[in-house]
PDB file of C-alpha atoms and ligand atoms in Angstrom:
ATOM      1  CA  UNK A  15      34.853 131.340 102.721  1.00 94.00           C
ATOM      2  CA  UNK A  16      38.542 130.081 103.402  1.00 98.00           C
ATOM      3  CA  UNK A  17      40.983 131.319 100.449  1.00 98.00           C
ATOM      4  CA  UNK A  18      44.603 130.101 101.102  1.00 98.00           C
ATOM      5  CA  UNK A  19      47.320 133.003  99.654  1.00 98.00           C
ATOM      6  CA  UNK A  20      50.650 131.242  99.047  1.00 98.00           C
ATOM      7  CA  UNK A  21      52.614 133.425 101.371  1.00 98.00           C
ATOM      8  CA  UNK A  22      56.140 132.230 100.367  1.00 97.00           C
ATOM      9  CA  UNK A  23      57.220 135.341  98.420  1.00 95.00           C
ATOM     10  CA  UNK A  24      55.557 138.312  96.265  1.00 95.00           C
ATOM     11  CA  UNK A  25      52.244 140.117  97.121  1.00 94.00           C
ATOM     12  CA  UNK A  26      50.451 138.415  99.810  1.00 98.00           C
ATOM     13  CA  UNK A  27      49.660 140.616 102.399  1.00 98.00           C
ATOM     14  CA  UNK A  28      47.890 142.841  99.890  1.00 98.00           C
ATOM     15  CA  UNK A  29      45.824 139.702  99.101  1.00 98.00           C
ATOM     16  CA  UNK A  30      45.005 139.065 102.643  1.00 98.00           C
ATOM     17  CA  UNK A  31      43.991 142.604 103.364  1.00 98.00           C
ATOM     18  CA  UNK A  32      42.039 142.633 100.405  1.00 98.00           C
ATOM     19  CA  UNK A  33      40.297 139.292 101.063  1.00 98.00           C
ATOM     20  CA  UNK A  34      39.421 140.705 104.607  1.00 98.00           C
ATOM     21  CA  UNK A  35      37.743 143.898 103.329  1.00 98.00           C
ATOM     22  CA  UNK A  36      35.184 141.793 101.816  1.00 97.00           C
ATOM     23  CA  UNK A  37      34.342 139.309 104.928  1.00 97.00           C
ATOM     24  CA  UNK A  38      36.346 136.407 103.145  1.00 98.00           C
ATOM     25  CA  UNK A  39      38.680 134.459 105.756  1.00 98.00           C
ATOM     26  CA  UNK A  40      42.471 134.583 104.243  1.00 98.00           C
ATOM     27  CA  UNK A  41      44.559 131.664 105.317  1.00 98.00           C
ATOM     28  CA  UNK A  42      48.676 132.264 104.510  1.00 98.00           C
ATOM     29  CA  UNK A  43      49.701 128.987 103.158  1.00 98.00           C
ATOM     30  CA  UNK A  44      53.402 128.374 103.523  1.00 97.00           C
ATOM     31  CA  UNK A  45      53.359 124.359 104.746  1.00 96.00           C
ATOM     32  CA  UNK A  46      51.542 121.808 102.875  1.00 97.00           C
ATOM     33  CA  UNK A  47      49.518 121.193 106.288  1.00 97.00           C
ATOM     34  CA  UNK A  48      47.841 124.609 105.597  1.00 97.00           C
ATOM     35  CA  UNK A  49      46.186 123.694 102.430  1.00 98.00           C
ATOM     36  CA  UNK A  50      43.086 121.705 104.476  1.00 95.00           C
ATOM     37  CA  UNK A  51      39.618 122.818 104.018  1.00 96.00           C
ATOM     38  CA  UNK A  52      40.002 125.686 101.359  1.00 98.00           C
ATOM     39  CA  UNK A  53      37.639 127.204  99.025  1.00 98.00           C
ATOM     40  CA  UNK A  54      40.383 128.661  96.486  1.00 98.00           C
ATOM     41  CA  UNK A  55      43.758 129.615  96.472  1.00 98.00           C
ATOM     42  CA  UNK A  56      45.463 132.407  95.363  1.00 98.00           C
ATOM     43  CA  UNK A  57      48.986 132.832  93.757  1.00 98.00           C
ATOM     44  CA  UNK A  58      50.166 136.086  94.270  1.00 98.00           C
ATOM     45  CA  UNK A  59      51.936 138.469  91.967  1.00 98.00           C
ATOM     46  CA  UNK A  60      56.321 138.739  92.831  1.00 97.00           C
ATOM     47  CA  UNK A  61      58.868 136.303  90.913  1.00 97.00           C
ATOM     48  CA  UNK A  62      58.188 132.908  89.358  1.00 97.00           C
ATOM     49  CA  UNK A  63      61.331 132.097  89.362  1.00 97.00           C
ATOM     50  CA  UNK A  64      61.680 132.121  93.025  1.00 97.00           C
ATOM     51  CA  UNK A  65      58.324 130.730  93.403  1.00 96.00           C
ATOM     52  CA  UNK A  66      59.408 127.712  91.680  1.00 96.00           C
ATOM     53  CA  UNK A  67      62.369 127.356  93.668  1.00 96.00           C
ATOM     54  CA  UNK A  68      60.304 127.364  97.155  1.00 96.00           C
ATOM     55  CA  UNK A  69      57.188 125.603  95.491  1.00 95.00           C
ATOM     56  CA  UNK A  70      60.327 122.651  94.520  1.00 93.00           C
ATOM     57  CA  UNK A  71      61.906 122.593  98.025  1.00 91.00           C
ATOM     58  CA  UNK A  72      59.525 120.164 100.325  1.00 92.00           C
ATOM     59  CA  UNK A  73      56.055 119.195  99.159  1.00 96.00           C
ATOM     60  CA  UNK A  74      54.470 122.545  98.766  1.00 97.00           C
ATOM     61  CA  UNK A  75      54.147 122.520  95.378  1.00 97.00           C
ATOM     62  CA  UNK A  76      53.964 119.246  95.054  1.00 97.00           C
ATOM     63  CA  UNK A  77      50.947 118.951  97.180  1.00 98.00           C
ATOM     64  CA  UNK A  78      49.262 122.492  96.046  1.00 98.00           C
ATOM     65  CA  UNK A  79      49.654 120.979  92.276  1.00 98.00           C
ATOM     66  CA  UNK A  80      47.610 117.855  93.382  1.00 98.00           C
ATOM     67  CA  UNK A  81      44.402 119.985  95.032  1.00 98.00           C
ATOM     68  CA  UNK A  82      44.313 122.094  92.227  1.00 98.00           C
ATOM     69  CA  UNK A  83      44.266 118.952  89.986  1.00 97.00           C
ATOM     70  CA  UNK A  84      41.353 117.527  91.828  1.00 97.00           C
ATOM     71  CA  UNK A  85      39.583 121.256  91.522  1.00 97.00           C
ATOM     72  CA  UNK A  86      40.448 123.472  94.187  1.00 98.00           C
ATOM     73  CA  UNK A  87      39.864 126.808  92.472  1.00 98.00           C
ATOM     74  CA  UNK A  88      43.128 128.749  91.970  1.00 98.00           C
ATOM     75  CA  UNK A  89      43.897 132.343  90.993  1.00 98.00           C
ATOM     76  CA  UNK A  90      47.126 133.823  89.981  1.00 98.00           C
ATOM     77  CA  UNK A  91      48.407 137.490  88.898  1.00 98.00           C
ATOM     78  CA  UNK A  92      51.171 137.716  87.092  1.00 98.00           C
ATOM     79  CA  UNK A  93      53.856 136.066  88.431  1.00 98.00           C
ATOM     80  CA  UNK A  94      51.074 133.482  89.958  1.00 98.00           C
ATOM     81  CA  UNK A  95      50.072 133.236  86.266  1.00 98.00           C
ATOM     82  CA  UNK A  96      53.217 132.025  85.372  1.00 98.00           C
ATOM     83  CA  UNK A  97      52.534 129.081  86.950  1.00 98.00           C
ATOM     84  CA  UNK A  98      49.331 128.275  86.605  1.00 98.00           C
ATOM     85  CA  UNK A  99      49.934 128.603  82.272  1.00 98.00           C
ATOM     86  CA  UNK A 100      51.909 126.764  79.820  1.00 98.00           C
ATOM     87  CA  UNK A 101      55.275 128.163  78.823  1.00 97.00           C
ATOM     88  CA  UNK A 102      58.945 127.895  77.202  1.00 95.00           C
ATOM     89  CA  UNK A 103      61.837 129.437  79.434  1.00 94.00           C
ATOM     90  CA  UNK A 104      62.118 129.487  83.167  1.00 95.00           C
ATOM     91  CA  UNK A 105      60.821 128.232  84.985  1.00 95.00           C
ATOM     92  CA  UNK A 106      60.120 124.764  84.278  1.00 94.00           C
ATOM     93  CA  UNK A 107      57.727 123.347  84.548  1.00 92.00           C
ATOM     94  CA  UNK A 108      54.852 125.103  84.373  1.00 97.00           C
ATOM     95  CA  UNK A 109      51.721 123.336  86.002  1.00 98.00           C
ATOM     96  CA  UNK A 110      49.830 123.937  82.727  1.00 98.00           C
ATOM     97  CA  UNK A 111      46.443 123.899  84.537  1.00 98.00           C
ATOM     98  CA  UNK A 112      45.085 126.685  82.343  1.00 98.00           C
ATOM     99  CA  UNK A 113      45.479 126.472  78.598  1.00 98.00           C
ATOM    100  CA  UNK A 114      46.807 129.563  77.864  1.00 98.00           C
ATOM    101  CA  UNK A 115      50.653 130.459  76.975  1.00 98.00           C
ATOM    102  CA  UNK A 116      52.568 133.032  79.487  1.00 98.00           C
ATOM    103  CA  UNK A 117      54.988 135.217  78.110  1.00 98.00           C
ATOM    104  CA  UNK A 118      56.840 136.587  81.109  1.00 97.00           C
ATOM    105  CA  UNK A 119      57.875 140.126  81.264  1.00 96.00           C
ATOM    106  CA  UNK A 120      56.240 140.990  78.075  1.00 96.00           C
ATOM    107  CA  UNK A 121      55.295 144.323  78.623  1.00 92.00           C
ATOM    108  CA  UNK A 122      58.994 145.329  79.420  1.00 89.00           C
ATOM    109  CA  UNK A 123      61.070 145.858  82.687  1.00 91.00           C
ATOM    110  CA  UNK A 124      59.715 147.652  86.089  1.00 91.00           C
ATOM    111  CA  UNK A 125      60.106 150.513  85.163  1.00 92.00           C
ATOM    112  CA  UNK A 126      57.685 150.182  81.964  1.00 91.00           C
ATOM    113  CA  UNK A 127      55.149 149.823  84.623  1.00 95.00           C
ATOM    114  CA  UNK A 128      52.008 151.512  83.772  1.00 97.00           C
ATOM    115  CA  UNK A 129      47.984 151.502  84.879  1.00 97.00           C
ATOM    116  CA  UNK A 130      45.889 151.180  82.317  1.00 97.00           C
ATOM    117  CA  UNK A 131      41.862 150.597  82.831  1.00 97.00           C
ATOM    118  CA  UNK A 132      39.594 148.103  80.637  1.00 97.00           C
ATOM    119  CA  UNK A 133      36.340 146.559  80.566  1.00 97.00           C
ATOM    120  CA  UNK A 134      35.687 143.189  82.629  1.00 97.00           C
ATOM    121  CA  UNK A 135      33.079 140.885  81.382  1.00 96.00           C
ATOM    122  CA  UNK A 136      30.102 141.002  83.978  1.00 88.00           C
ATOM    123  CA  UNK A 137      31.432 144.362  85.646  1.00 88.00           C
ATOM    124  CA  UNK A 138      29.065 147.592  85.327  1.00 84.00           C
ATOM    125  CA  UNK A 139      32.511 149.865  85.193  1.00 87.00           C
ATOM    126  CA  UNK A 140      35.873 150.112  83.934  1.00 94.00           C
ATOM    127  CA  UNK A 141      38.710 147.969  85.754  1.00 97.00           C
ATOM    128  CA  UNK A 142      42.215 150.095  86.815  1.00 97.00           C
ATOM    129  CA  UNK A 143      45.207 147.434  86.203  1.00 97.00           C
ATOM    130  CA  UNK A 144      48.275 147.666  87.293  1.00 98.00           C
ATOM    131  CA  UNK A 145      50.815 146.192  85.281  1.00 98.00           C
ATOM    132  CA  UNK A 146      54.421 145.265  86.411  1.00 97.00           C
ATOM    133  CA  UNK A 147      56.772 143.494  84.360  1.00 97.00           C
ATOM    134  CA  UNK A 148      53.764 141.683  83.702  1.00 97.00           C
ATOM    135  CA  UNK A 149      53.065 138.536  81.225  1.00 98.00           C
ATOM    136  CA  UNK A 150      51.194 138.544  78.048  1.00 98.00           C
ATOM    137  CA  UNK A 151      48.910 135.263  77.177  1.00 98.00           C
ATOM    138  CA  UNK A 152      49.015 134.001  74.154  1.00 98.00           C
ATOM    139  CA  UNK A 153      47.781 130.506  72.041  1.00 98.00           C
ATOM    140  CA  UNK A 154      44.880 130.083  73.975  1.00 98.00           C
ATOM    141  CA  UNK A 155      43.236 127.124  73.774  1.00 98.00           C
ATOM    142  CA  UNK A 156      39.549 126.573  72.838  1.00 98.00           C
ATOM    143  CA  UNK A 157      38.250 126.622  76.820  1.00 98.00           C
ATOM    144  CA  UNK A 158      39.402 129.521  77.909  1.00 98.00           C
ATOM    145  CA  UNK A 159      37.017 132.135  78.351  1.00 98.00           C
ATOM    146  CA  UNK A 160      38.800 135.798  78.436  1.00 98.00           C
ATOM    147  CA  UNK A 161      37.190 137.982  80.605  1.00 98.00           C
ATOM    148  CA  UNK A 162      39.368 141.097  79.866  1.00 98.00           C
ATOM    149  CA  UNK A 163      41.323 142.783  76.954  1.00 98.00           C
ATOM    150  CA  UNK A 164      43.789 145.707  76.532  1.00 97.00           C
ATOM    151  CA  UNK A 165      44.255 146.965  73.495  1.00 95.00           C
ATOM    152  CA  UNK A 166      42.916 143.748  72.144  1.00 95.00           C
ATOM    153  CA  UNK A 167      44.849 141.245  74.120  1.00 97.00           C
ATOM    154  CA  UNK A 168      43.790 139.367  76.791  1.00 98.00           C
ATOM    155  CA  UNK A 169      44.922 140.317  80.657  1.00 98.00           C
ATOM    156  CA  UNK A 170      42.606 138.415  82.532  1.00 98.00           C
ATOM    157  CA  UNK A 171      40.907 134.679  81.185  1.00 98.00           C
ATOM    158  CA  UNK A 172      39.550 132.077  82.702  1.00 98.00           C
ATOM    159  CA  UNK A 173      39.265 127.695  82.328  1.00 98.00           C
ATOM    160  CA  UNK A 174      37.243 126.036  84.645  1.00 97.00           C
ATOM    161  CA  UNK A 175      38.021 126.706  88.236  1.00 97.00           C
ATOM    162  CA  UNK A 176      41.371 128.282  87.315  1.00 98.00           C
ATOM    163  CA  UNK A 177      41.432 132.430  86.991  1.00 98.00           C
ATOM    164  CA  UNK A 178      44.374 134.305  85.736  1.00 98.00           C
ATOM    165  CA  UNK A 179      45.216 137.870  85.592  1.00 98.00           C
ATOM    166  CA  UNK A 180      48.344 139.861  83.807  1.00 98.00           C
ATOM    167  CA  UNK A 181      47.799 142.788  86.248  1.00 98.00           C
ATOM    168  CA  UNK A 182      47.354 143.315  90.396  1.00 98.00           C
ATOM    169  CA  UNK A 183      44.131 144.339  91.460  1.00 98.00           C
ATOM    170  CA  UNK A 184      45.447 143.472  95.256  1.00 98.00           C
ATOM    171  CA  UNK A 185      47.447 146.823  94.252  1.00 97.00           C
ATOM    172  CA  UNK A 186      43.953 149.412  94.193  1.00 97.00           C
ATOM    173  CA  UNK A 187      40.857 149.565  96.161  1.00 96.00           C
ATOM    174  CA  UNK A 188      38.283 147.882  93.695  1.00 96.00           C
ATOM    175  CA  UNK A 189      37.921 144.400  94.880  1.00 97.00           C
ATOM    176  CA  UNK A 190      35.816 143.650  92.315  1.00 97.00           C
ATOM    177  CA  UNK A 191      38.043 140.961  91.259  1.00 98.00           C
ATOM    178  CA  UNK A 192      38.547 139.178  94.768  1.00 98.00           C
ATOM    179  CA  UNK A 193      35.196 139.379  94.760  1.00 97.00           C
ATOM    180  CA  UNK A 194      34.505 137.889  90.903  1.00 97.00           C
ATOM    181  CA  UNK A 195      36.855 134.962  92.288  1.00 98.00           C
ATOM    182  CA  UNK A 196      34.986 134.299  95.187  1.00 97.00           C
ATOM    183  CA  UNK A 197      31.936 134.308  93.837  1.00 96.00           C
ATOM    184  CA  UNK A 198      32.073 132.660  90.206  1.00 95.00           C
ATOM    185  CA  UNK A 199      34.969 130.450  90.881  1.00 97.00           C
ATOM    186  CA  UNK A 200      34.832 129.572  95.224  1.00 97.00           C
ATOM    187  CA  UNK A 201      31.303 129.447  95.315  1.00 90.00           C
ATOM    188  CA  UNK A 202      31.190 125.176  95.401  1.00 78.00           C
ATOM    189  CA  UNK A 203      32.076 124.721  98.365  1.00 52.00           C
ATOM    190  CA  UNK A 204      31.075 127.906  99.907  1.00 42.00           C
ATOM    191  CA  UNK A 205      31.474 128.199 103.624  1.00 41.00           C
ATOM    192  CA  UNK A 206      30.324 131.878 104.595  1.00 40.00           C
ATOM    193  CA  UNK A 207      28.995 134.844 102.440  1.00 41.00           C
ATOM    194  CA  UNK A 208      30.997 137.669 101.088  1.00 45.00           C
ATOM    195  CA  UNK A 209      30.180 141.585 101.932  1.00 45.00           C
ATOM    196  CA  UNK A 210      28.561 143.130  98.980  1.00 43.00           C
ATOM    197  CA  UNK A 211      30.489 146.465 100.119  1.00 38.00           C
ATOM    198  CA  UNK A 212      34.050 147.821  99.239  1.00 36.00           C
TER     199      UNK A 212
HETATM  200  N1  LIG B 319      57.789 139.159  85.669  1.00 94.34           N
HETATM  201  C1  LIG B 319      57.635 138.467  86.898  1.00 94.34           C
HETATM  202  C2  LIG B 319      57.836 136.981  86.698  1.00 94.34           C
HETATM  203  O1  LIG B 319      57.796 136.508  85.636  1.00 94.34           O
HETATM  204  C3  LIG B 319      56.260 138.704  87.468  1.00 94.34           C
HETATM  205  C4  LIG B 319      56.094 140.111  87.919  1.00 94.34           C
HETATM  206  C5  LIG B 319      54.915 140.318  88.800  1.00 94.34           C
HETATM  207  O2  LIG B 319      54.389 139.380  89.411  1.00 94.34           O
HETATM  208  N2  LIG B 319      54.513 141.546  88.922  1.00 94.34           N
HETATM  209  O3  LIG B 319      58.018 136.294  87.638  1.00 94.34           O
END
């Protein structure tokens, strides 16, 4: 199972070393050449703002956009969120590829940073989430299945083939996330088998 991380800025290398620990192949994606043969993509958690920037200078983001059009499954925390949602404010545009609205920095500055754990759907334990600066989504429309709540709002939700979460779980140990991703969203086109360890 080959799941690009865009590696331009924010949190990747905790994705990759999480993607190894379960036997999934991570490939760094920082050229539009690199997006060949994938089973999902990841957009990492760091500033959307700056990921705009990058994803607007070459054909990055113009050429990521287009394979997640045609269904390559996608994934993004928090400031990956950003971009995957709907949204007024910078940065413009947002891809809108889940229907959900992103409300950056909702939860306050970095130092309002704070774990907090909550039931996922389909997991047989509580989740720990850690939350930095992160997004709240709101106006969701009618497809989007929410797969986690904190105090009654929803932190991680999910369309189709496209998975968002408000918090980092490439920041603890539990993969179970990577490993929801892999499985319920990757799983198409799969390519190997992932380690039911870790
Ligand atoms: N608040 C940041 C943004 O909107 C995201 C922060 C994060 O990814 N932890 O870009």
């Amino acid at each position: 199972m080959r799941i690009g991380i865009l590696a331009v800025q924010g949190s990747f290398n905790l994705h990759r070393q999480a993607l190894q620990s379960i036997g999934a192949e991570p490939v760094e994606v920082r050229h539009s050449e690199q997006l060949h043969n994938l089973d999902g993509m990841i957009l990492p958690g760091g500033e959307s703002t700056t990921f705009h920037i990058l994803l607007s200078t070459g054909d990055l983001g113009e050429a990521l956009l287009k394979e997640l059009r045609c269904g390559l499954p996608a994934w993004g925390t928090c400031a990956g969120a950003v971009i995957l949602g709907r949204g007024e404010g910078r940065p413009q545009p947002r891809w809108g590829l889940i229907d959900l609205e992103v409300i950056r920095n909702a939860y306050g500055r970095q130092v309002d940073s704070f774990v907090a754990t909550f039931d996922i759907i389909g997991l047989a334990r509580e989740f720990p989430g850690v939350f930095i600066r992160a997004p709240r989504f709101v106006n969701l429309g009618p497809e989007v299945e929410v797969l986690a709540k904190l105090e009654s709002e929803p932190v991680m939700a999910r369309q189709g083939t496209v998975l968002v979460t408000a918090f980092h779980p490439e920041l603890t140990s539990d993969r179970s996330v990577h490993r929801y991703f892999i499985e319920r969203l990757c799983s198409g086109s799969q390519q190997g088998t992932v380690k039911s360890a870790g």
